[in-house]
């Protein structure tokens, strides 16, 4: 069976987890800080906060930015629902702007048009997504956000190691928080770095960082420097309404070990992308191929074809399990109940009708990939 994505666990990973299990700490111990430091270094951000999963990371970001019933936020409909749900957890209103049909990323011009339709201050935040691993130009988004007084949460779940080139010709890595206020990652097994479950928030903002640390553990602090008084060694203060969104030490140990192979994984993903591109570039039945993109982290390799459903079913019959990313979030029944309907975000809906994510993970062998390619070309050219 060939899935669309899968984790890669080595003997080194297993020893790292075993060692952590034999230590004194199961939940938050020294491995958490070590993972945070290594991840922040890898991404190029000042701070990193490890949490229980990517959804928790999004929720904490929304809380740290004071999202509430009066808050309106713009995001992409072509993402995992959690990118939008984090606003709803806090009672805020989600607005979906359309995607660019070439990059599948939230279209900056569509976001601008939406912002300009309302008085300044109507919208409070933007959540762009580095969809499929393709880096959003955060510099452009920062400019736009500043014009309208919005914050930015970058959903970088698909793109650790991805980058765009700034106007100063420098590389800016996804989640480095040079432009976004906060960025989030997931360590779900299909993502680049697997912890089982796990997530990370990165930021360069010290105030937000301190807030996130507090919110991750019930809003409770034992730091004498932060407490209003100190009754003794047992004393702690709950200063805000937080959650238990902690990562365990043995998951962090796995994350640290996986991070060591992150660059090798990226190289392999780009190789696989190049092979797909070369194999399909002359196939007129396959649309949506723009060549291998610089800085793309290739969490997904997506093709578009009018015979999507037929191709999906055919590949299933060959034990190739492709996937569709994503059903547009605004068409999900929960968001329809909030007033969104089919036809509201047209590029996203058109994309959804033809997209298919092909197997893409570092341990996909050349033979397996060739089998996938042959099955697709044979079926579409038959
Ligand atoms: C995976 C993912 C999430 C959620 O992460 P979990 O760790 O599964 O909670 C959020 N946004 C995007 C774009 C994702 O791919």
Coordinates of C-alpha atoms and ligand atoms in Angstrom, one line a residue:
X1 CA 0.0 0.0 0.0
X2 CA 1.3 3.5 -0.9
X3 CA -0.3 6.3 1.2
X4 CA -0.1 10.0 0.3
X5 CA 2.1 10.7 3.3
X6 CA 3.8 8.8 6.1
X7 CA 6.2 9.2 9.0
X8 CA 9.7 7.9 9.1
X9 CA 10.9 6.4 12.4
X10 CA 14.5 5.3 12.7
X11 CA 16.4 3.3 15.3
X12 CA 17.9 6.6 16.5
X13 CA 14.3 8.0 17.1
X14 CA 13.4 4.9 19.0
X15 CA 16.5 5.1 21.3
X16 CA 15.8 8.8 21.9
X17 CA 12.3 8.1 23.0
X18 CA 13.4 5.1 25.1
X19 CA 16.0 7.2 26.9
X20 CA 13.4 9.9 27.6
X21 CA 11.0 7.2 29.0
X22 CA 13.8 6.0 31.4
X23 CA 14.4 9.5 32.7
X24 CA 12.6 11.2 35.6
X25 CA 10.3 13.2 33.4
X26 CA 7.4 12.1 31.3
X27 CA 5.5 15.3 30.8
X28 CA 7.3 18.7 30.6
X29 CA 11.0 18.0 31.4
X30 CA 14.3 19.1 29.9
X31 CA 13.5 17.7 26.5
X32 CA 10.8 20.4 25.9
X33 CA 13.3 23.3 26.3
X34 CA 15.8 21.4 24.2
X35 CA 13.3 20.8 21.4
X36 CA 12.1 24.5 21.6
X37 CA 15.6 25.8 21.3
X38 CA 16.6 23.4 18.4
X39 CA 13.3 24.2 16.6
X40 CA 13.7 28.0 17.0
X41 CA 17.2 27.7 15.6
X42 CA 16.1 25.6 12.7
X43 CA 13.3 28.0 11.7
X44 CA 15.2 31.2 12.6
X45 CA 12.8 32.6 15.2
X46 CA 13.6 34.0 18.6
X47 CA 11.2 32.0 20.6
X48 CA 9.4 28.6 20.3
X49 CA 6.6 27.2 22.5
X50 CA 6.0 23.4 22.2
X51 CA 2.4 22.4 22.6
X52 CA 0.3 19.2 22.4
X53 CA -0.7 19.6 18.7
X54 CA -1.1 22.1 15.9
X55 CA -4.7 22.9 16.7
X56 CA -3.8 23.7 20.3
X57 CA -1.0 26.0 18.9
X58 CA -3.6 27.8 16.8
X59 CA -6.0 28.1 19.8
X60 CA -3.3 29.6 22.0
X61 CA -2.3 32.1 19.3
X62 CA -5.9 33.3 19.0
X63 CA -6.1 33.6 22.8
X64 CA -2.8 35.4 23.0
X65 CA -4.0 37.9 20.4
X66 CA -7.3 38.4 22.4
X67 CA -9.6 37.0 19.8
X68 CA -13.2 37.4 21.1
X69 CA -16.8 37.8 19.9
X70 CA -15.9 41.2 18.3
X71 CA -13.0 39.8 16.3
X72 CA -13.1 39.3 12.5
X73 CA -10.3 37.3 10.8
X74 CA -9.6 36.5 7.2
X75 CA -8.2 33.1 6.1
X76 CA -8.1 30.7 3.2
X77 CA -10.8 28.1 2.5
X78 CA -8.1 25.8 1.1
X79 CA -6.6 24.6 4.4
X80 CA -7.3 22.2 7.2
X81 CA -10.4 23.4 9.2
X82 CA -8.3 24.1 12.3
X83 CA -6.8 27.3 10.7
X84 CA -10.3 28.8 10.8
X85 CA -11.6 26.9 13.9
X86 CA -9.2 28.6 16.2
X87 CA -11.0 31.9 15.7
X88 CA -14.4 30.2 16.4
X89 CA -13.0 28.7 19.7
X90 CA -12.7 32.3 20.9
X91 CA -16.1 33.3 19.5
X92 CA -14.7 35.3 16.6
X93 CA -16.0 35.6 13.0
X94 CA -14.2 33.9 10.1
X95 CA -14.1 35.4 6.6
X96 CA -12.8 33.4 3.7
X97 CA -11.0 35.2 0.9
X98 CA -10.2 33.3 -2.4
X99 CA -7.1 31.6 -3.5
X100 CA -4.7 32.3 -6.4
X101 CA -5.6 29.5 -8.8
X102 CA -1.9 29.1 -9.8
X103 CA -0.3 28.9 -6.4
X104 CA -3.4 27.7 -4.4
X105 CA -2.3 30.2 -1.7
X106 CA -4.6 32.9 -0.2
X107 CA -4.6 35.6 -2.8
X108 CA -3.2 38.8 -1.4
X109 CA -5.3 40.9 -3.8
X110 CA -8.5 39.2 -2.8
X111 CA -7.6 39.8 0.9
X112 CA -6.9 43.5 0.1
X113 CA -10.2 43.8 -1.8
X114 CA -12.1 42.3 1.2
X115 CA -10.2 44.6 3.7
X116 CA -11.1 47.7 1.5
X117 CA -14.8 46.8 1.4
X118 CA -15.1 47.7 5.1
X119 CA -13.9 50.6 7.2
X120 CA -10.5 50.3 8.8
X121 CA -10.7 48.4 12.1
X122 CA -13.4 46.1 10.8
X123 CA -11.0 43.2 10.5
X124 CA -8.4 42.3 13.2
X125 CA -6.3 39.5 11.8
X126 CA -5.2 37.4 8.8
X127 CA -4.2 33.7 8.9
X128 CA -2.3 32.9 5.7
X129 CA -1.4 29.2 5.2
X130 CA 1.9 28.0 3.6
X131 CA -0.3 25.5 1.7
X132 CA 1.3 22.3 0.5
X133 CA 4.6 23.7 1.7
X134 CA 4.6 26.7 -0.7
X135 CA 5.8 29.7 1.3
X136 CA 3.5 32.7 1.5
X137 CA 5.3 36.1 0.9
X138 CA 4.9 37.3 4.5
X139 CA 6.6 40.6 3.7
X140 CA 3.8 41.5 1.4
X141 CA 1.2 40.3 3.9
X142 CA 2.9 42.4 6.7
X143 CA 2.6 45.5 4.6
X144 CA -1.0 44.9 3.9
X145 CA -1.8 43.9 7.6
X146 CA -0.1 47.1 8.8
X147 CA -2.1 49.2 6.5
X148 CA -5.3 47.8 8.1
X149 CA -4.1 47.3 11.6
X150 CA -4.2 43.5 11.5
X151 CA -2.2 40.9 13.2
X152 CA -0.9 37.8 11.3
X153 CA -0.8 34.2 12.4
X154 CA 1.1 32.1 9.8
X155 CA -0.1 28.6 9.6
X156 CA 3.2 26.9 8.6
X157 CA 2.1 23.3 9.3
X158 CA 3.0 22.3 5.8
X159 CA 6.3 24.2 5.5
X160 CA 9.1 23.8 8.1
X161 CA 12.2 24.6 6.0
X162 CA 10.3 26.4 3.3
X163 CA 11.2 29.9 2.4
X164 CA 10.4 32.9 0.2
X165 CA 12.9 35.6 -1.1
X166 CA 12.3 39.0 0.4
X167 CA 12.7 42.4 -1.4
X168 CA 16.2 42.6 0.1
X169 CA 17.0 39.3 -1.7
X170 CA 17.3 37.4 1.6
X171 CA 15.7 34.1 2.3
X172 CA 12.9 34.2 4.9
X173 CA 11.9 30.9 6.3
X174 CA 8.3 29.9 7.0
X175 CA 7.5 30.6 10.6
X176 CA 10.7 32.7 11.3
X177 CA 8.3 35.4 12.5
X178 CA 10.2 38.2 10.8
X179 CA 6.9 39.4 9.4
X180 CA 4.1 37.4 11.1
X181 CA 3.3 38.0 14.7
X182 CA 3.0 34.3 15.4
X183 CA 3.5 31.1 13.4
X184 CA 2.4 27.5 14.1
X185 CA 3.5 24.0 13.2
X186 CA 2.1 20.5 13.6
X187 CA 4.0 17.3 14.3
X188 CA 1.2 15.0 13.2
X189 CA 2.7 11.9 11.5
X190 CA 1.9 13.1 8.0
X191 CA 3.8 16.4 8.5
X192 CA 7.6 16.8 8.0
X193 CA 8.5 16.2 11.6
X194 CA 6.5 13.6 13.6
X195 CA 6.0 13.5 17.3
X196 CA 2.8 11.4 17.2
X197 CA 0.9 14.4 18.2
X198 CA 2.6 17.7 18.7
X199 CA 2.8 21.3 17.8
X200 CA 4.9 24.4 18.0
X201 CA 4.4 28.2 18.1
X202 CA 7.2 30.4 16.9
X203 CA 7.4 34.2 17.5
X204 CA 9.9 37.1 17.9
X205 CA 7.5 38.9 20.2
X206 CA 8.5 38.6 23.9
X207 CA 5.2 39.7 25.3
X208 CA 3.3 37.1 23.2
X209 CA 5.8 34.5 24.1
X210 CA 5.3 35.0 27.8
X211 CA 1.6 34.9 27.4
X212 CA 1.8 31.6 25.5
X213 CA 3.9 30.0 28.1
X214 CA 1.3 30.9 30.7
X215 CA -1.7 29.8 28.6
X216 CA -0.1 26.4 27.8
X217 CA -0.3 25.4 31.4
X218 CA -3.7 26.6 32.8
X219 CA -2.5 30.2 33.0
X220 CA -0.6 29.1 36.1
X221 CA 2.9 30.4 37.0
X222 CA 5.3 29.4 39.8
X223 CA 7.8 32.1 38.7
X224 CA 8.4 34.2 41.8
X225 CA 9.2 37.1 39.5
X226 CA 5.7 37.1 38.1
X227 CA 3.6 36.4 41.3
X228 CA 1.8 39.0 43.3
X229 CA 2.8 37.3 46.6
X230 CA 4.5 34.1 47.7
X231 CA 3.0 32.0 50.5
X232 CA 5.8 29.4 50.3
X233 CA 7.3 26.7 48.2
X234 CA 3.9 25.2 47.3
X235 CA 2.5 28.5 46.1
X236 CA 1.5 29.2 42.5
X237 CA -0.8 31.7 40.9
X238 CA -3.4 31.2 38.1
X239 CA -3.3 34.5 36.4
X240 CA -5.3 33.8 33.2
X241 CA -7.7 31.2 32.0
X242 CA -5.3 28.7 30.3
X243 CA -5.4 25.1 29.2
X244 CA -3.4 21.9 29.5
X245 CA -1.7 22.0 26.0
X246 CA 1.6 20.6 27.1
X247 CA 3.7 18.2 25.0
X248 CA 5.4 15.3 26.8
X249 CA 9.1 14.9 27.2
X250 CA 9.3 11.7 25.2
X251 CA 7.4 13.3 22.3
X252 CA 9.9 16.2 22.4
X253 CA 12.7 13.6 22.4
X254 CA 11.3 12.2 19.2
X255 CA 10.9 15.7 17.7
X256 CA 14.6 16.5 18.5
X257 CA 15.7 13.3 16.8
X258 CA 13.4 13.9 13.8
X259 CA 14.6 17.5 13.4
X260 CA 18.1 16.2 12.7
X261 CA 16.8 14.7 9.5
X262 CA 14.6 17.6 8.5
X263 CA 16.9 19.0 5.8
X264 CA 17.5 15.5 4.3
X265 CA 13.8 15.1 4.2
X266 CA 13.3 18.4 2.3
X267 CA 15.9 17.5 -0.3
X268 CA 14.2 14.1 -0.9
X269 CA 10.8 15.8 -1.1
X270 CA 12.1 18.3 -3.7
X271 CA 13.6 15.4 -5.7
X272 CA 10.3 13.5 -5.7
X273 CA 8.5 16.7 -6.8
X274 CA 11.0 17.1 -9.7
X275 CA 10.4 13.5 -10.8
X276 CA 6.6 14.0 -10.8
X277 CA 6.9 17.2 -12.7
X278 CA 9.2 15.7 -15.4
X279 CA 6.9 12.7 -15.7
X280 CA 3.7 14.7 -16.2
X281 CA 4.8 17.9 -17.9
X282 CA 3.8 16.6 -21.4
X283 CA 0.5 15.0 -20.2
X284 CA -2.2 17.4 -21.4
X285 CA -4.8 15.7 -19.1
X286 CA -2.9 17.1 -16.0
X287 CA -3.2 20.7 -15.2
X288 CA -1.9 22.9 -12.5
X289 CA 1.8 22.2 -13.0
X290 CA 4.1 25.2 -12.5
X291 CA 7.4 23.4 -12.2
X292 CA 9.3 22.8 -9.0
X293 CA 9.1 26.0 -7.0
X294 CA 12.1 27.4 -5.1
X295 CA 11.7 27.4 -1.3
X296 CA 8.7 25.0 -1.6
X297 CA 8.8 22.5 1.3
X298 CA 6.6 19.9 -0.6
X299 CA 4.4 18.6 2.1
X300 CA 2.1 17.8 -0.7
X301 CA 2.5 17.3 -4.5
X302 CA -0.8 18.3 -6.1
X303 CA -2.0 17.7 -9.6
X304 CA -5.3 18.8 -11.2
X305 CA -7.3 16.7 -13.5
X306 CA -10.9 16.8 -14.8
X307 CA -11.1 13.0 -14.1
X308 CA -10.1 13.4 -10.5
X309 CA -12.7 11.1 -9.0
X310 CA -12.1 8.4 -11.6
X311 CA -8.3 8.7 -11.1
X312 CA -8.7 8.6 -7.3
X313 CA -10.8 5.4 -7.5
X314 CA -8.4 3.8 -10.0
X315 CA -5.4 4.5 -7.9
X316 CA -7.2 3.0 -4.8
X317 CA -7.7 -0.2 -6.8
X318 CA -3.9 -0.3 -7.2
X319 CA -3.4 0.3 -3.5
X320 CA -2.3 3.8 -4.0
X321 CA -4.1 6.0 -1.4
X322 CA -4.1 9.6 -2.7
X323 CA -5.9 12.4 -0.8
X324 CA -7.8 15.6 -1.5
X325 CA -6.5 18.8 0.2
X326 CA -8.9 20.2 1.0
X327 CA -12.6 20.3 0.9
X328 CA -13.1 24.1 1.0
X329 CA -13.6 25.0 4.7
X330 CA -16.5 27.4 3.9
X331 CA -18.5 24.5 2.4
X332 CA -18.2 22.3 5.5
X333 CA -21.7 21.9 7.2
X334 CA -20.5 23.8 10.3
X335 CA -19.5 26.8 8.3
X336 CA -22.6 26.6 6.1
X337 CA -24.7 26.8 9.3
X338 CA -22.9 30.1 10.0
X339 CA -24.1 31.4 6.6
X340 CA -21.4 30.4 4.1
X341 CA -22.5 28.7 1.0
X342 CA -21.3 27.0 -2.2
X343 CA -20.5 29.6 -4.7
X344 CA -19.1 32.1 -2.2
X345 CA -15.4 31.4 -2.9
X346 CA -15.2 30.4 -6.6
X347 CA -11.5 29.7 -7.3
X348 CA -11.3 27.6 -4.2
X349 CA -14.3 25.5 -5.2
X350 CA -13.0 25.1 -8.8
X351 CA -9.7 23.9 -7.4
X352 CA -11.4 21.5 -5.1
X353 CA -13.2 19.9 -8.1
X354 CA -10.0 18.8 -9.8
X355 CA -7.2 18.5 -7.2
X356 CA -5.4 15.4 -6.1
X357 CA -2.5 15.0 -3.7
X358 CA 0.0 12.3 -4.8
X359 CA 2.2 10.2 -2.5
X360 CA 4.9 12.5 -1.1
X361 CA 7.2 11.4 1.7
X362 CA 11.0 11.0 2.0
X363 CA 10.9 7.2 2.2
X364 CA 8.8 6.8 -1.0
X365 CA 11.2 4.7 -3.2
X366 CA 12.0 5.5 -6.8
X367 CA 10.2 2.3 -7.8
X368 CA 7.1 3.1 -5.9
X369 CA 7.0 6.6 -7.4
X370 CA 7.5 5.2 -10.9
X371 CA 4.6 2.8 -10.2
X372 CA 2.4 5.8 -9.2
X373 CA 3.5 7.7 -12.3
X374 CA 2.8 4.8 -14.6
X375 CA -0.6 4.2 -13.1
X376 CA -1.6 7.8 -13.6
X377 CA -0.2 8.3 -17.1
X378 CA -1.7 5.0 -18.3
X379 CA -5.1 5.7 -16.8
X380 CA -5.4 9.3 -18.1
X381 CA -4.0 8.5 -21.5
X382 CA -6.2 5.4 -22.0
Ligands
LIG1 C1 -2.2 19.5 10.4 C2 -2.6 20.9 10.3 C3 -3.2 21.6 11.3 C4 -3.5 21.0 12.7 O1 -2.5 20.3 13.3 P1 -2.8 19.1 14.3 O2 -1.5 18.8 14.9 O3 -3.3 18.0 13.5 O4 -3.8 19.6 15.3 C5 -3.5 22.9 11.1 N1 -3.3 23.5 9.9 C6 -2.8 22.9 8.9 C7 -2.7 23.6 7.6 C8 -2.5 21.5 9.0 O5 -2.0 20.9 7.9

